[in-house]
Coordinates of C-alpha atoms and ligand atoms in Angstrom, one line a residue:
M777 CA 128.6 58.7 110.6
T778 CA 126.0 61.0 109.1
T779 CA 122.3 60.6 109.8
S780 CA 120.0 61.5 106.9
V781 CA 117.4 64.1 107.8
P782 CA 114.0 63.3 106.2
P783 CA 112.8 66.0 103.8
K784 CA 110.5 68.6 105.3
L785 CA 106.8 68.4 104.5
T786 CA 105.6 71.8 103.4
V787 CA 102.0 72.3 104.4
V788 CA 100.1 74.9 102.4
W789 CA 97.2 75.8 104.7
F790 CA 94.3 77.4 102.8
K791 CA 91.8 79.5 104.7
R792 CA 90.1 82.5 103.0
D793 CA 92.2 82.1 99.9
L794 CA 90.6 79.2 98.1
R795 CA 92.3 79.3 94.7
L796 CA 95.3 77.8 93.0
Q797 CA 96.7 80.7 91.0
D798 CA 98.1 84.0 92.1
H799 CA 98.5 82.3 95.5
E800 CA 101.8 83.3 97.1
P801 CA 102.1 80.6 99.8
L802 CA 101.3 77.9 97.2
H803 CA 103.7 79.5 94.7
H804 CA 106.4 79.6 97.3
A805 CA 105.8 76.0 98.3
V806 CA 105.8 74.8 94.7
S807 CA 108.9 76.7 93.7
V808 CA 111.1 76.7 96.8
A809 CA 110.1 73.5 98.6
T810 CA 110.1 71.4 95.4
D811 CA 113.6 72.6 94.5
K812 CA 114.7 71.3 97.8
G813 CA 112.9 68.0 97.3
Y814 CA 110.3 68.7 100.0
P815 CA 106.8 67.2 99.4
V816 CA 103.9 69.7 99.4
L817 CA 100.7 69.0 101.3
P818 CA 97.7 71.3 100.4
L819 CA 95.4 71.5 103.4
Y820 CA 92.0 72.9 104.4
L821 CA 90.5 72.6 107.8
F822 CA 86.8 72.9 108.6
E823 CA 87.4 74.0 112.2
P824 CA 84.4 73.2 114.5
D825 CA 85.2 76.1 116.8
I826 CA 85.4 78.6 113.9
M827 CA 82.3 77.2 112.3
A828 CA 80.4 77.6 115.6
D829 CA 81.3 81.2 115.8
P830 CA 78.1 83.3 115.6
H831 CA 79.4 85.3 112.6
H832 CA 79.2 82.2 110.4
S833 CA 76.4 80.3 108.8
E834 CA 76.1 77.2 106.7
R835 CA 75.8 79.5 103.7
H836 CA 79.5 80.3 104.1
W837 CA 80.6 76.7 104.5
R838 CA 78.7 75.6 101.5
F839 CA 80.5 78.2 99.4
V840 CA 83.8 76.9 100.9
W841 CA 82.8 73.3 100.2
Q842 CA 82.1 74.2 96.5
S843 CA 85.4 76.0 96.2
L844 CA 87.3 73.0 97.6
L845 CA 85.6 70.6 95.2
A846 CA 86.8 72.8 92.3
M847 CA 90.4 73.0 93.8
Q848 CA 90.4 69.2 94.3
R849 CA 89.5 68.5 90.7
T850 CA 92.3 70.7 89.4
L851 CA 94.9 69.3 91.9
Q852 CA 93.9 65.7 91.1
A853 CA 94.4 66.4 87.4
A854 CA 98.0 67.5 88.3
G855 CA 98.6 64.4 90.4
G856 CA 98.0 66.0 93.8
E857 CA 95.3 65.9 96.5
L858 CA 93.8 68.5 98.7
H859 CA 93.6 67.2 102.2
V860 CA 90.4 68.3 104.0
S861 CA 89.8 67.6 107.6
Y862 CA 87.1 68.5 110.2
D863 CA 89.3 69.4 113.1
N864 CA 90.4 72.3 115.2
A865 CA 93.7 73.5 113.9
V866 CA 95.7 72.9 117.1
A867 CA 94.5 69.3 117.4
F868 CA 95.1 68.7 113.8
F869 CA 98.7 70.0 113.7
R870 CA 99.5 68.3 117.0
R871 CA 98.6 64.9 115.3
L872 CA 100.4 65.8 112.1
I873 CA 103.6 66.8 114.0
A874 CA 103.5 63.4 115.9
A875 CA 103.4 61.6 112.5
H876 CA 105.8 64.1 110.7
P877 CA 108.0 66.0 113.1
H878 CA 109.7 67.8 110.1
I879 CA 107.1 70.2 108.7
E880 CA 106.9 73.8 107.7
V881 CA 103.7 75.7 107.2
V882 CA 102.9 78.4 104.8
S883 CA 99.6 80.4 104.6
Y884 CA 98.2 83.9 104.1
A885 CA 98.1 86.1 107.2
E886 CA 94.4 86.3 108.2
T887 CA 92.7 89.5 109.2
G888 CA 90.1 87.6 111.1
L889 CA 87.9 87.5 114.1
H890 CA 88.7 87.1 117.8
C891 CA 88.2 83.3 117.4
T892 CA 90.8 83.0 114.6
F893 CA 93.2 85.3 116.4
E894 CA 93.0 83.1 119.5
R895 CA 93.5 80.0 117.4
D896 CA 96.6 81.6 115.8
K897 CA 98.1 82.4 119.2
Q898 CA 97.7 78.8 120.3
L899 CA 99.1 77.5 117.1
S900 CA 102.1 79.8 117.2
A901 CA 102.9 78.5 120.7
L902 CA 102.6 74.9 119.4
F903 CA 104.9 75.6 116.4
N904 CA 107.4 77.4 118.6
R905 CA 107.6 74.4 121.0
H906 CA 108.3 72.1 118.0
D907 CA 110.6 74.6 116.3
I908 CA 108.3 74.7 113.2
N909 CA 108.5 77.6 110.9
W910 CA 105.0 79.1 110.0
R911 CA 105.4 81.6 107.3
E912 CA 102.5 83.9 106.8
F913 CA 102.3 86.0 103.6
P914 CA 100.6 89.4 103.7
Y915 CA 97.1 89.5 102.1
A916 CA 96.6 92.0 99.2
G917 CA 98.8 94.8 100.6
V918 CA 97.4 94.6 104.1
Q919 CA 100.3 95.0 106.6
R920 CA 100.6 93.9 110.2
G921 CA 101.7 96.2 112.9
I922 CA 101.8 99.5 111.0
T923 CA 101.0 102.6 113.0
H924 CA 100.3 105.0 110.1
R925 CA 99.3 104.9 106.4
R926 CA 101.8 107.3 104.9
T927 CA 103.3 104.9 102.4
W928 CA 100.4 102.4 102.3
H929 CA 98.8 103.4 99.1
Q930 CA 102.0 103.5 97.2
R931 CA 102.9 99.9 98.3
W932 CA 99.4 98.7 97.4
Q933 CA 99.7 100.1 93.9
Q934 CA 103.1 98.5 93.5
L935 CA 101.7 95.2 94.6
M936 CA 98.8 95.4 92.2
A937 CA 101.1 96.2 89.3
Q938 CA 103.3 93.2 89.8
P939 CA 102.5 90.2 87.6
A940 CA 100.1 87.7 89.0
L941 CA 101.8 84.5 90.0
S942 CA 101.3 81.6 87.7
T943 CA 102.0 78.3 89.3
D944 CA 102.7 75.1 87.4
L945 CA 100.8 72.5 89.4
H946 CA 102.4 69.6 87.6
H947 CA 105.8 70.7 89.0
P948 CA 105.8 69.7 92.7
H949 CA 106.2 66.4 94.5
W950 CA 102.7 66.3 96.0
Y951 CA 102.3 64.6 99.3
V952 CA 99.3 62.3 99.1
N953 CA 97.9 60.4 102.1
K954 CA 94.7 58.8 101.1
S955 CA 93.6 58.4 104.7
M956 CA 93.8 62.2 105.2
V957 CA 92.2 63.3 101.9
N958 CA 88.7 63.6 103.2
R959 CA 88.1 63.5 106.9
V960 CA 84.9 65.4 107.0
P961 CA 82.2 63.4 108.7
G962 CA 79.5 62.1 106.3
D963 CA 76.6 64.0 107.8
I964 CA 78.4 67.3 107.7
A965 CA 79.7 66.7 104.1
A966 CA 76.1 65.8 103.0
R967 CA 74.8 69.1 104.5
L968 CA 77.6 71.2 102.9
H969 CA 77.0 69.5 99.6
Q970 CA 73.4 71.0 99.4
P971 CA 73.1 73.9 97.0
D972 CA 72.6 77.3 98.6
D973 CA 69.8 79.8 97.8
S974 CA 72.5 82.4 97.0
K975 CA 72.9 81.1 93.4
Q976 CA 76.5 82.1 93.6
P977 CA 78.5 78.8 93.6
G978 CA 82.0 78.8 94.9
G979 CA 85.0 78.1 92.7
E980 CA 87.8 79.8 90.8
H981 CA 86.3 79.3 87.4
H982 CA 83.0 80.9 88.5
A983 CA 84.9 83.9 89.7
H984 CA 86.7 84.4 86.5
K985 CA 83.6 83.9 84.4
L986 CA 81.7 86.5 86.5
L987 CA 84.6 89.0 86.2
A988 CA 84.7 88.5 82.4
S989 CA 80.9 89.1 82.1
F990 CA 81.2 92.3 84.2
L991 CA 84.1 93.7 82.2
T992 CA 82.7 92.9 78.8
D993 CA 79.1 94.2 79.2
R994 CA 77.5 94.1 82.7
H995 CA 79.5 97.1 83.9
T996 CA 77.8 99.5 81.4
H997 CA 75.0 100.5 83.9
Y998 CA 77.1 100.0 87.1
H999 CA 77.1 103.6 88.1
R1000 CA 73.5 104.2 87.4
N1001 CA 72.2 101.0 89.0
I1002 CA 74.6 100.6 92.0
S1003 CA 72.0 101.7 94.5
S1004 CA 69.0 99.9 93.0
P1005 CA 68.2 96.9 95.1
L1006 CA 67.0 95.0 92.0
A1007 CA 69.2 96.1 89.1
S1008 CA 72.4 95.9 91.2
F1009 CA 72.0 92.1 91.1
N1010 CA 73.1 92.3 87.5
S1011 CA 74.9 95.6 87.2
C1012 CA 77.3 95.3 90.1
S1013 CA 80.2 93.0 89.7
R1014 CA 78.9 90.5 92.3
L1015 CA 82.5 89.5 92.9
S1016 CA 82.4 90.1 96.7
P1017 CA 82.0 86.4 97.8
Y1018 CA 84.8 85.4 95.4
L1019 CA 87.1 88.0 96.9
A1020 CA 86.0 87.3 100.4
W1021 CA 86.7 83.6 100.2
G1022 CA 89.7 84.1 97.9
N1023 CA 88.5 82.3 94.7
I1024 CA 90.1 85.2 92.9
S1025 CA 92.8 87.6 94.0
L1026 CA 92.4 91.3 94.2
R1027 CA 95.4 91.6 91.8
Q1028 CA 93.8 89.3 89.3
V1029 CA 90.7 91.5 89.2
Y1030 CA 92.8 94.7 89.2
Q1031 CA 94.9 93.5 86.3
A1032 CA 91.9 92.2 84.3
L1033 CA 90.4 95.7 84.7
N1034 CA 93.6 97.4 83.5
S1035 CA 93.9 95.1 80.5
A1036 CA 90.3 96.0 79.5
G1037 CA 91.7 99.2 78.0
S1038 CA 93.6 102.4 78.8
K1039 CA 90.7 104.7 78.7
R1040 CA 88.3 103.6 81.4
P1041 CA 84.7 104.5 81.3
R1042 CA 83.3 106.2 84.4
S1043 CA 81.6 102.9 85.5
L1044 CA 84.9 101.1 85.7
S1045 CA 86.7 103.9 87.5
A1046 CA 84.1 103.7 90.2
F1047 CA 84.7 100.0 90.3
A1048 CA 88.5 100.4 90.5
S1049 CA 88.0 102.7 93.6
R1050 CA 86.1 100.0 95.3
L1051 CA 88.8 97.5 94.8
H1052 CA 91.0 99.9 96.7
W1053 CA 88.5 100.4 99.4
H1054 CA 88.3 96.6 99.9
C1055 CA 91.9 96.5 101.1
H1056 CA 91.7 99.9 102.8
F1057 CA 88.9 98.7 105.1
I1058 CA 90.6 95.4 105.8
Q1059 CA 93.7 97.4 106.8
K1060 CA 91.7 99.5 109.3
F1061 CA 90.4 96.3 110.9
E1062 CA 93.9 94.7 110.9
S1063 CA 95.2 97.8 112.7
E1064 CA 92.5 98.0 115.3
C1065 CA 90.7 94.6 115.5
E1066 CA 89.1 95.5 118.8
Q1067 CA 86.4 97.0 116.5
E1068 CA 84.8 93.6 116.8
F1069 CA 83.8 94.5 120.3
R1070 CA 83.6 98.3 120.6
A1071 CA 83.2 101.4 118.5
V1072 CA 86.4 102.5 116.9
N1073 CA 85.6 105.9 118.4
H1074 CA 86.0 105.1 122.1
A1075 CA 83.8 108.0 123.1
Y1076 CA 80.7 106.1 121.8
K1077 CA 81.2 103.6 124.7
H1078 CA 78.5 105.4 126.7
F1079 CA 76.2 106.3 123.8
P1080 CA 72.6 105.9 125.3
Y1081 CA 71.2 103.2 123.1
R1082 CA 67.7 101.9 124.1
D1083 CA 67.6 99.5 127.0
D1084 CA 63.8 99.0 127.3
D1085 CA 61.6 95.9 127.3
K1086 CA 60.8 96.3 123.6
V1087 CA 64.3 96.2 122.3
E1088 CA 64.3 92.4 121.9
A1089 CA 61.1 92.3 119.9
D1090 CA 62.1 95.2 117.7
L1091 CA 65.5 93.5 117.0
A1092 CA 63.7 90.3 116.2
A1093 CA 61.4 92.2 113.7
W1094 CA 64.5 93.8 112.1
K1095 CA 66.3 90.4 111.7
T1096 CA 63.3 88.6 110.2
G1097 CA 62.1 91.5 108.0
T1098 CA 58.8 92.0 109.8
T1099 CA 59.2 95.6 111.0
G1100 CA 56.2 96.9 109.1
I1101 CA 58.5 99.3 107.0
P1102 CA 58.2 97.9 103.5
M1103 CA 61.7 98.8 102.2
V1104 CA 63.4 97.5 105.4
D1105 CA 61.5 94.3 105.3
A1106 CA 62.1 93.7 101.6
C1107 CA 65.8 94.2 102.0
M1108 CA 66.1 92.0 105.1
R1109 CA 64.1 89.2 103.5
C1110 CA 66.1 89.5 100.3
V1111 CA 69.5 89.2 102.1
N1112 CA 68.3 86.4 104.4
H1113 CA 67.2 84.5 101.3
T1114 CA 69.8 85.3 98.7
G1115 CA 72.9 86.3 100.8
Y1116 CA 73.3 89.5 98.8
L1117 CA 72.2 93.1 99.1
N1118 CA 73.9 96.2 97.5
F1119 CA 75.9 98.7 99.5
R1120 CA 73.1 101.3 99.8
M1121 CA 70.6 98.9 101.1
R1122 CA 73.0 97.4 103.6
A1123 CA 73.7 100.9 104.9
M1124 CA 70.0 101.6 105.1
L1125 CA 69.4 98.5 107.2
V1126 CA 72.1 99.5 109.7
S1127 CA 70.8 103.1 109.7
F1128 CA 67.3 101.8 110.5
L1129 CA 68.6 99.7 113.4
T1130 CA 70.8 102.3 115.0
H1131 CA 69.3 105.6 114.1
Y1132 CA 65.5 104.9 113.9
L1133 CA 65.2 102.1 116.4
L1134 CA 68.2 103.4 118.5
I1135 CA 69.4 99.8 119.0
D1136 CA 73.1 99.2 119.7
W1137 CA 74.9 98.3 116.5
R1138 CA 76.6 95.3 118.2
L1139 CA 73.2 93.6 118.5
G1140 CA 72.8 93.5 114.7
V1141 CA 76.3 93.0 113.4
Q1142 CA 76.5 89.3 113.6
H1143 CA 73.1 88.7 112.1
L1144 CA 74.1 90.4 108.9
A1145 CA 77.5 88.7 108.9
R1146 CA 75.7 85.3 108.8
Q1147 CA 73.5 86.4 106.0
F1148 CA 76.1 88.0 103.7
L1149 CA 77.7 85.3 101.5
D1150 CA 80.6 87.8 101.2
F1151 CA 81.1 88.2 104.9
E1152 CA 84.6 89.7 105.3
P1153 CA 85.3 90.8 108.9
G1154 CA 87.7 93.4 107.8
I1155 CA 85.1 95.2 105.6
H1156 CA 82.0 94.3 107.6
Y1157 CA 83.0 95.8 111.0
P1158 CA 84.4 99.1 109.8
Q1159 CA 81.4 99.5 107.4
F1160 CA 78.9 98.6 110.0
Q1161 CA 80.3 101.1 112.4
M1162 CA 80.6 103.8 109.7
Q1163 CA 76.9 103.4 108.8
A1164 CA 75.9 103.3 112.5
G1165 CA 77.7 106.6 112.8
V1166 CA 80.1 105.6 115.6
T1167 CA 83.3 106.6 114.0
G1168 CA 83.0 110.4 114.5
T1169 CA 85.0 110.9 111.4
N1170 CA 82.5 110.4 108.6
T1171 CA 79.4 112.4 107.8
L1172 CA 76.4 111.0 109.7
R1173 CA 74.2 109.4 107.0
I1174 CA 70.6 108.8 108.1
Y1175 CA 68.9 106.7 105.4
N1176 CA 65.1 107.3 105.4
P1177 CA 63.6 104.0 104.2
V1178 CA 60.6 105.6 102.5
K1179 CA 62.9 108.0 100.5
Q1180 CA 65.2 105.1 99.7
A1181 CA 62.2 103.2 98.3
E1182 CA 61.0 106.2 96.3
D1183 CA 64.5 106.8 94.8
N1184 CA 65.8 103.3 94.3
D1185 CA 62.6 101.2 93.8
P1186 CA 60.3 103.8 92.2
D1187 CA 58.0 101.2 90.6
G1188 CA 57.9 99.2 93.8
S1189 CA 58.9 95.9 92.1
F1190 CA 61.5 95.0 94.7
I1191 CA 59.1 95.6 97.6
R1192 CA 56.4 93.6 95.8
Q1193 CA 58.7 90.7 95.2
W1194 CA 59.8 90.4 98.8
V1195 CA 56.7 91.7 100.7
P1196 CA 53.9 90.0 98.7
E1197 CA 51.3 90.6 101.4
I1198 CA 51.2 94.3 100.4
A1199 CA 51.9 93.8 96.6
H1200 CA 48.3 94.9 95.8
L1201 CA 48.9 98.4 97.1
P1202 CA 49.3 101.2 94.5
N1203 CA 52.7 102.9 94.6
E1204 CA 51.5 106.0 96.4
E1205 CA 50.6 103.7 99.4
L1206 CA 53.2 101.0 99.0
F1207 CA 56.2 102.8 100.5
A1208 CA 54.4 104.1 103.7
P1209 CA 51.2 102.1 104.2
W1210 CA 50.7 103.5 107.8
L1211 CA 49.8 106.9 106.2
I1212 CA 46.7 105.4 104.4
P1213 CA 43.8 107.3 105.9
P1214 CA 41.5 105.0 108.0
L1215 CA 38.5 105.6 105.7
T1216 CA 40.4 104.6 102.6
H1217 CA 41.6 101.5 104.4
M1218 CA 38.1 100.6 105.4
A1219 CA 37.0 100.8 101.8
M1220 CA 39.8 98.5 100.6
E1221 CA 38.8 95.1 99.2
Q1222 CA 42.0 93.5 100.5
P1223 CA 43.0 95.0 103.8
V1224 CA 46.6 96.0 104.7
P1225 CA 48.1 93.6 107.2
E1226 CA 48.2 95.1 110.7
R1227 CA 52.0 95.2 110.8
Y1228 CA 52.1 97.7 107.9
L1229 CA 49.6 100.0 109.5
H1230 CA 51.5 100.0 112.8
P1231 CA 55.2 99.5 112.1
V1232 CA 57.7 99.1 114.9
A1233 CA 58.6 102.8 114.4
Q1234 CA 57.2 105.4 112.1
P1235 CA 60.4 106.8 110.4
D1236 CA 59.5 110.5 110.5
E1237 CA 58.5 110.4 114.2
A1238 CA 61.4 108.2 115.2
I1239 CA 64.1 110.3 113.6
T1240 CA 62.6 113.6 114.9
R1241 CA 63.0 112.1 118.4
H1242 CA 66.6 110.9 117.8
R1243 CA 68.2 113.4 115.5
G1244 CA 69.2 115.8 118.2
L1245 CA 70.9 113.1 120.3
L1246 CA 72.7 111.6 117.2
W1247 CA 74.1 115.0 116.1
N1248 CA 74.9 116.4 119.5
W1249 CA 76.9 113.4 120.5
R1250 CA 79.2 114.1 117.6
K1251 CA 80.0 117.5 118.9
R1252 CA 81.4 116.2 122.2
D1253 CA 85.0 117.0 122.9
D1254 CA 85.9 113.3 123.6
V1255 CA 84.3 112.3 120.2
K1256 CA 86.3 114.9 118.4
R1257 CA 89.5 114.0 120.2
E1258 CA 89.0 110.4 119.2
A1259 CA 88.2 111.4 115.7
R1260 CA 91.6 113.1 115.4
R1261 CA 93.3 110.0 116.7
I1262 CA 91.4 107.8 114.2
L1263 CA 92.3 110.0 111.2
H1264 CA 95.9 110.1 112.2
R1265 CA 96.0 106.3 112.5
H1266 CA 93.9 105.1 109.6
S1267 CA 93.6 107.8 106.9
I1268 CA 95.7 107.8 103.7
P1269 CA 97.2 111.3 103.0
A1270 CA 95.4 112.8 100.0
S1271 CA 98.7 113.4 98.3
Q1272 CA 99.1 109.6 98.1
V1273 CA 95.9 108.8 96.3
K1274 CA 96.0 109.7 92.7
P1275 CA 92.7 110.1 91.0
N1276 CA 91.6 106.9 89.3
R1277 CA 91.9 106.8 85.6
Ligands
FAD1853 C1 77.0 97.4 106.7 C2 77.8 97.0 105.6 C3 78.5 95.7 105.7 C4 79.2 95.3 104.6 N1 79.8 94.1 104.7 C5 80.6 93.6 103.7 C6 81.2 92.3 103.8 O1 81.1 91.6 104.8 N2 82.0 91.9 102.8 C7 82.2 92.7 101.6 O2 82.8 92.2 100.7 N3 81.6 93.9 101.5 C8 80.8 94.4 102.5 N4 80.2 95.6 102.4 C9 80.6 96.5 101.3 C10 79.7 96.4 100.0 O3 78.4 96.5 100.3 C11 79.9 95.1 99.2 O4 81.3 94.8 99.0 C12 79.3 95.1 97.9 O5 77.9 95.4 98.0 C13 79.4 93.8 97.2 O6 78.8 93.7 95.9 P1 79.7 93.7 94.6 O7 80.7 92.6 94.6 O8 78.8 93.6 93.4 O9 80.4 95.1 94.6 P2 81.0 96.1 93.5 O10 80.3 97.3 93.7 O11 81.0 95.4 92.2 O12 82.5 96.3 94.1 C14 83.6 95.4 93.7 C15 84.3 95.0 95.0 O13 84.8 96.1 95.7 C16 84.7 95.9 97.1 N5 83.8 96.9 97.7 C17 82.7 97.4 97.1 N6 82.1 98.3 97.9 C18 82.9 98.4 99.0 C19 82.8 99.1 100.2 N7 81.9 100.1 100.4 N8 83.8 99.0 101.1 C20 84.8 98.1 101.0 N9 84.9 97.3 99.8 C21 84.0 97.5 98.9 C22 84.1 94.5 97.3 O14 85.2 93.5 97.5 C23 83.4 94.3 96.0 O15 83.2 92.9 95.6 C24 79.4 96.1 103.5 C25 78.8 97.3 103.4 C26 78.0 97.7 104.4 C27 77.3 99.1 104.3

């Protein structure tokens, strides 16, 4: 007598890959599982433990929520349902397995934080106990367990050149369980449903629209405006949240860029390099994820950051944009409010924290993660450390906030927008109000707020005090030894990287 084995339920678990096209796990489920007659269950989990992690803020979950609504509309039009639950993954899968012992799970491998790594370990143990196959597909050329980067670039190029996967969503036998479709508690759903100040709504179609507008005309001044805190809002691609949460794949962007023409203008070549950096940085974090807790260059373990009674107050001023340095405050208020800041201004905020205030980079890294709508652990940590100067491999870049204001906000509009209390100052006083002579200040009709006369640190004085320490530390033997190790482990041989077209 033969017993019939029920068909396996194929669970497609979406995480930071919130799209329905060029999605390898979904494509696999639709093509392979459907051929075998397995029903497909698309799943997203709002995991309370991950949501409570201090790197995340409601801004992120609202973007996720918007992305899911867009996916749900498309799936429903094809006869499917996205199942969304508010549950820790282990608890959810334990219940699912009790109801459906025959499942397999497909997802992208996540280069995540300690909290997602721990969750994955528990989940693997659960799946092993139940003999459940969890297939994780590599994300955009990022490889697990590699010890060098000798062939990495070549493989990345090959992957980007392969055709993007087009999935017929009308094809599969969708699993639909109405009681599981939306299990997000009403109060949480209502909060997530609120629009965010970022003005960048989540969803696949928004990503593609933004990409098209960048490639057709917005890119023209990309190179010129990339460091301007105001102009970059329009001249940069602004694709980062869509890439970070997976509304669009790196390959879709790369191929759209290539189809824009064989002779790339300089602006688009610069953009192409950054797409490569995106994966290069995530690979660094994948290969050494302890970077969440310590400097990649271990010799910075004992770097003498400040430990005095004023650290807490200075850190709070940095986080709230109330340091008394106009450009620093404008940038922090801007990112706190909008979720976006261009590369140079992010770097300047980190430099101000670590080089001018001499505060440990680890005390600021989570604050900016919560603010950036595009928070991507694999880029954020290596970039934060690089700008803090704790890698020992990159040139130490100390960004003077007064010079940054003069160079990148020469007419002061950005500062006036975000620091209105000093908007009345003429340009020659706006960037460094503490230099206004007392007699001039006394004669002013509208006085300068105290904070801008006595900032937390005067940039020139502070850097004169700290420069020697910062540069001398780099010359230590242990820093150099570590730098050699890092280069060996993470750098791509120059012969591998062809110049961008
Ligand atoms: C301290 C610090 C923290 C950062 N944290 C993040 C983060 O959490 N998430 C994030 O996506 N970027 C991060 N960046 C990198 C960079 O600032 C943003 O990717 C960029 O400003 C996003 O704007 P855009 O999409 O208009 O970029 P564009 O200039 O249009 O670039 C296109 C894409 O390339 C990638 N990219 C651009 N610059 C870099 C870079 N320097 N390193 C790696 N990838 C890059 C991004 O995916 C970006 O969307 C950080 C930079 C610094 C200095």
